[in-house]
Amino acid sequence: MTRPPTAAQRRVIDAADPVTGRLRGTESQLTALVKRGLAFRHPRPPHDHFLTPEGHRVRQGITQVPEPDGPGEAPAPTGVFAARVGGEEAAADASPARRREVHSAWQGLLEMRRMTNPGGAVDRPCGWERTHLVRAAALALEAAGHAPAGPEGGGYRVRETPQPEAVAVHEPDGAALRACAATLEGAGWQVSEHREPRTGNRYLLASPRRA
């Protein structure tokens, strides 16, 4: 399990602007939050720091979510919020509280796009999403109401691929797979459908759109 934020780091997180997620703290505190994936440094002057979607979840008291371990593997707990990528051992949480958490994380991600994309564009992924491909794609899918796969059975599974800036989305139901493609395209991803050579099963390759 990842260690929870220190008391000083938690005070910085709790004091973040409730709308933009802008942070105030010492350079060491802000750097530590960036290293833990709870904050990011704006690329343009004055280079303020803002909460990531995970940081927003920590601020709201969410304490355990998965992080992908590697290609084809279900994620392991890390102590930071993330959308479900599919295949987790625990059953998916479909409660209203979970839906509110995912909605809030998606709104935080849109705000990050607005703050960091040129021209404030929210129709295409931002830099954070390009370095967290699996979690970003999974958040778009879960926020749109798609069902993640459990340990067995149907539902989407988002996995890393050997290709740069691309994730694979598996969903055994053809109609559901096409619905996942439409959601990702609407969220600013380029999507193409392919067949696995050995099984013939269809899957998606999705990459963040740049323009």
Short mmCIF file of C-alpha atoms in Angstrom, two decimals:
data_model
loop_
_atom_site.label_atom_id
_atom_site.label_comp_id
_atom_site.label_asym_id
_atom_site.label_seq_id
_atom_site.Cartn_x
_atom_site.Cartn_y
_atom_site.Cartn_z
CA MET A 1 0.00 0.00 0.00
CA THR A 2 1.18 3.51 -0.74
CA ARG A 3 1.75 5.65 2.35
CA PRO A 4 -0.94 8.27 2.91
CA PRO A 5 0.06 11.92 2.56
CA THR A 6 1.89 13.42 5.52
CA ALA A 7 0.01 15.81 7.79
CA ALA A 8 1.71 18.79 6.12
CA GLN A 9 0.91 17.46 2.63
CA ARG A 10 -2.69 16.81 3.65
CA ARG A 11 -3.06 20.39 4.85
CA VAL A 12 -1.83 21.62 1.46
CA ILE A 13 -4.31 19.32 -0.34
CA ASP A 14 -7.22 20.33 1.91
CA ALA A 15 -6.46 24.02 1.32
CA ALA A 16 -6.55 23.70 -2.49
CA ASP A 17 -8.91 25.97 -4.38
CA PRO A 18 -12.22 24.05 -4.50
CA VAL A 19 -12.85 24.94 -8.15
CA THR A 20 -9.46 24.97 -9.89
CA GLY A 21 -7.49 22.77 -7.50
CA ARG A 22 -4.72 25.38 -7.30
CA LEU A 23 -2.28 24.61 -4.48
CA ARG A 24 -0.25 26.75 -2.13
CA GLY A 25 2.69 25.34 -0.16
CA THR A 26 6.43 25.15 0.13
CA GLU A 27 8.45 24.05 -2.89
CA SER A 28 9.34 20.78 -1.17
CA GLN A 29 5.71 20.03 -0.33
CA LEU A 30 4.54 20.75 -3.87
CA THR A 31 7.38 18.72 -5.39
CA ALA A 32 6.52 15.78 -3.15
CA LEU A 33 2.87 15.92 -4.22
CA VAL A 34 3.92 15.96 -7.88
CA LYS A 35 6.12 12.89 -7.37
CA ARG A 36 3.19 11.05 -5.80
CA GLY A 37 0.90 11.91 -8.71
CA LEU A 38 -1.37 14.07 -6.56
CA ALA A 39 -0.41 17.37 -8.19
CA PHE A 40 1.06 18.72 -11.42
CA ARG A 41 3.06 21.84 -12.24
CA HIS A 42 1.50 24.08 -14.86
CA PRO A 43 3.83 24.27 -17.89
CA ARG A 44 3.30 28.01 -18.39
CA PRO A 45 4.31 30.88 -16.07
CA PRO A 46 3.77 31.43 -13.21
CA HIS A 47 4.02 27.60 -13.05
CA ASP A 48 1.43 27.16 -10.31
CA HIS A 49 0.65 23.71 -8.96
CA PHE A 50 -2.78 22.05 -9.22
CA LEU A 51 -4.38 18.85 -7.96
CA THR A 52 -4.58 15.92 -10.36
CA PRO A 53 -7.81 13.85 -10.46
CA GLU A 54 -6.18 11.56 -7.87
CA GLY A 55 -5.40 14.58 -5.72
CA HIS A 56 -9.04 15.67 -5.87
CA ARG A 57 -10.09 12.20 -4.70
CA VAL A 58 -7.62 12.24 -1.81
CA ARG A 59 -8.99 15.64 -0.84
CA GLN A 60 -12.43 14.05 -0.60
CA GLY A 61 -11.20 11.18 1.53
CA ILE A 62 -10.95 8.35 -1.01
CA THR A 63 -8.12 6.13 0.19
CA GLN A 64 -7.79 3.04 -2.00
CA VAL A 65 -7.86 2.63 -5.76
CA PRO A 66 -6.02 0.53 -8.34
CA GLU A 67 -2.88 1.28 -10.30
CA PRO A 68 -2.04 -0.87 -13.36
CA ASP A 69 0.84 -3.27 -12.71
CA GLY A 70 1.72 -4.04 -16.29
CA PRO A 71 0.38 -5.20 -19.65
CA GLY A 72 -2.56 -7.55 -19.32
CA GLU A 73 -2.61 -7.42 -15.54
CA ALA A 74 -5.37 -6.16 -13.28
CA PRO A 75 -4.31 -3.27 -11.05
CA ALA A 76 -3.19 -3.43 -7.45
CA PRO A 77 -4.23 -1.03 -4.67
CA THR A 78 -2.17 2.14 -4.31
CA GLY A 79 -3.99 4.43 -1.91
CA VAL A 80 -4.93 6.93 -4.68
CA PHE A 81 -8.17 7.21 -6.61
CA ALA A 82 -8.32 5.84 -10.15
CA ALA A 83 -11.10 4.65 -12.38
CA ARG A 84 -11.59 0.90 -12.71
CA VAL A 85 -9.64 -0.55 -15.63
CA GLY A 86 -11.49 -3.87 -15.52
CA GLY A 87 -10.41 -7.22 -14.12
CA GLU A 88 -9.98 -6.11 -10.50
CA GLU A 89 -10.46 -8.84 -7.91
CA ALA A 90 -13.06 -6.85 -5.99
CA ALA A 91 -16.53 -6.54 -7.47
CA ALA A 92 -17.28 -3.25 -9.19
CA ASP A 93 -18.89 -0.63 -6.97
CA ALA A 94 -22.05 0.66 -8.66
CA SER A 95 -23.25 2.69 -5.67
CA PRO A 96 -24.39 6.32 -6.00
CA ALA A 97 -21.37 7.34 -3.92
CA ARG A 98 -19.00 5.73 -6.43
CA ARG A 99 -20.80 7.38 -9.33
CA ARG A 100 -20.42 10.76 -7.64
CA GLU A 101 -16.72 10.11 -7.08
CA VAL A 102 -16.15 9.18 -10.72
CA HIS A 103 -18.16 12.18 -11.94
CA SER A 104 -16.10 14.49 -9.73
CA ALA A 105 -12.85 12.96 -11.00
CA TRP A 106 -13.97 13.45 -14.60
CA GLN A 107 -14.86 17.08 -13.93
CA GLY A 108 -11.42 17.52 -12.35
CA LEU A 109 -9.83 16.06 -15.46
CA LEU A 110 -11.77 18.44 -17.70
CA GLU A 111 -10.58 21.32 -15.53
CA MET A 112 -7.00 20.08 -15.93
CA ARG A 113 -7.49 20.09 -19.70
CA ARG A 114 -8.79 23.64 -19.55
CA MET A 115 -5.86 24.78 -17.45
CA THR A 116 -3.09 23.08 -19.44
CA ASN A 117 -4.20 22.63 -23.08
CA PRO A 118 -3.45 25.47 -25.53
CA GLY A 119 -6.43 27.76 -25.74
CA GLY A 120 -8.08 26.02 -22.80
CA ALA A 121 -9.38 23.22 -25.06
CA VAL A 122 -11.29 20.51 -23.17
CA ASP A 123 -12.10 18.36 -26.23
CA ARG A 124 -8.75 16.57 -26.31
CA PRO A 125 -6.54 14.88 -23.69
CA CYS A 126 -3.94 16.85 -21.76
CA GLY A 127 -0.36 16.02 -20.83
CA TRP A 128 -1.34 14.18 -17.66
CA GLU A 129 -3.53 11.80 -19.65
CA ARG A 130 -0.67 11.06 -22.06
CA THR A 131 1.47 9.87 -19.16
CA HIS A 132 -1.38 7.93 -17.50
CA LEU A 133 -2.98 6.34 -20.55
CA VAL A 134 -4.70 3.37 -18.93
CA ARG A 135 -6.16 5.36 -16.06
CA ALA A 136 -7.23 8.23 -18.34
CA ALA A 137 -9.05 5.96 -20.81
CA ALA A 138 -10.65 4.01 -17.98
CA LEU A 139 -11.88 7.22 -16.36
CA ALA A 140 -13.52 8.32 -19.62
CA LEU A 141 -15.27 4.95 -19.90
CA GLU A 142 -16.39 4.68 -16.29
CA ALA A 143 -17.56 8.30 -16.21
CA ALA A 144 -19.73 7.57 -19.26
CA GLY A 145 -21.40 4.66 -17.46
CA HIS A 146 -19.69 1.69 -19.11
CA ALA A 147 -19.37 -1.40 -16.93
CA PRO A 148 -15.83 -2.57 -16.06
CA ALA A 149 -15.11 -6.28 -16.14
CA GLY A 150 -15.01 -8.19 -12.88
CA PRO A 151 -12.62 -11.06 -12.17
CA GLU A 152 -14.60 -13.03 -14.76
CA GLY A 153 -17.26 -12.25 -17.32
CA GLY A 154 -18.18 -9.31 -19.50
CA GLY A 155 -17.29 -5.66 -19.23
CA TYR A 156 -14.45 -3.50 -20.51
CA ARG A 157 -10.77 -4.04 -19.75
CA VAL A 158 -8.22 -1.31 -20.49
CA ARG A 159 -4.62 -2.48 -20.85
CA GLU A 160 -1.22 -1.16 -21.87
CA THR A 161 0.18 -1.99 -25.30
CA PRO A 162 3.71 -2.05 -26.76
CA GLN A 163 2.70 0.88 -28.98
CA PRO A 164 3.57 4.36 -27.73
CA GLU A 165 0.60 6.44 -26.56
CA ALA A 166 -1.92 3.65 -27.16
CA VAL A 167 -4.07 1.47 -24.95
CA ALA A 168 -6.11 -1.60 -25.80
CA VAL A 169 -9.76 -1.84 -24.80
CA HIS A 170 -11.28 -5.32 -24.66
CA GLU A 171 -15.03 -5.96 -24.39
CA PRO A 172 -16.52 -9.31 -25.42
CA ASP A 173 -19.88 -7.81 -26.41
CA GLY A 174 -19.65 -6.27 -29.87
CA ALA A 175 -22.26 -3.57 -29.28
CA ALA A 176 -20.65 -2.61 -25.98
CA LEU A 177 -17.24 -2.45 -27.67
CA ARG A 178 -18.59 -0.05 -30.29
CA ALA A 179 -20.17 2.04 -27.52
CA CYS A 180 -16.77 2.22 -25.79
CA ALA A 181 -15.26 3.42 -29.08
CA ALA A 182 -17.88 6.17 -29.37
CA THR A 183 -17.24 7.30 -25.80
CA LEU A 184 -13.48 7.50 -26.27
CA GLU A 185 -13.83 9.35 -29.57
CA GLY A 186 -16.13 11.84 -27.86
CA ALA A 187 -13.53 12.25 -25.11
CA GLY A 188 -10.82 13.20 -27.61
CA TRP A 189 -9.21 9.84 -28.37
CA GLN A 190 -8.43 8.36 -31.79
CA VAL A 191 -9.88 4.86 -31.94
CA SER A 192 -9.52 1.96 -34.35
CA GLU A 193 -10.92 -1.56 -34.18
CA HIS A 194 -8.75 -4.66 -34.67
CA ARG A 195 -8.86 -8.44 -34.37
CA GLU A 196 -6.54 -10.54 -32.24
CA PRO A 197 -4.60 -12.85 -34.59
CA ARG A 198 -4.97 -15.99 -32.51
CA THR A 199 -8.53 -15.68 -31.20
CA GLY A 200 -10.18 -13.40 -33.73
CA ASN A 201 -11.67 -11.38 -30.89
CA ARG A 202 -12.21 -7.70 -31.64
CA TYR A 203 -10.60 -4.99 -29.54
CA LEU A 204 -9.91 -1.27 -29.72
CA LEU A 205 -6.67 0.64 -29.96
CA ALA A 206 -7.07 4.15 -28.55
CA SER A 207 -4.61 7.06 -28.55
CA PRO A 208 -5.02 10.62 -27.24
CA ARG A 209 -5.84 13.01 -30.06
CA ARG A 210 -3.41 15.91 -30.43
CA ALA A 211 -5.46 18.32 -32.55
#
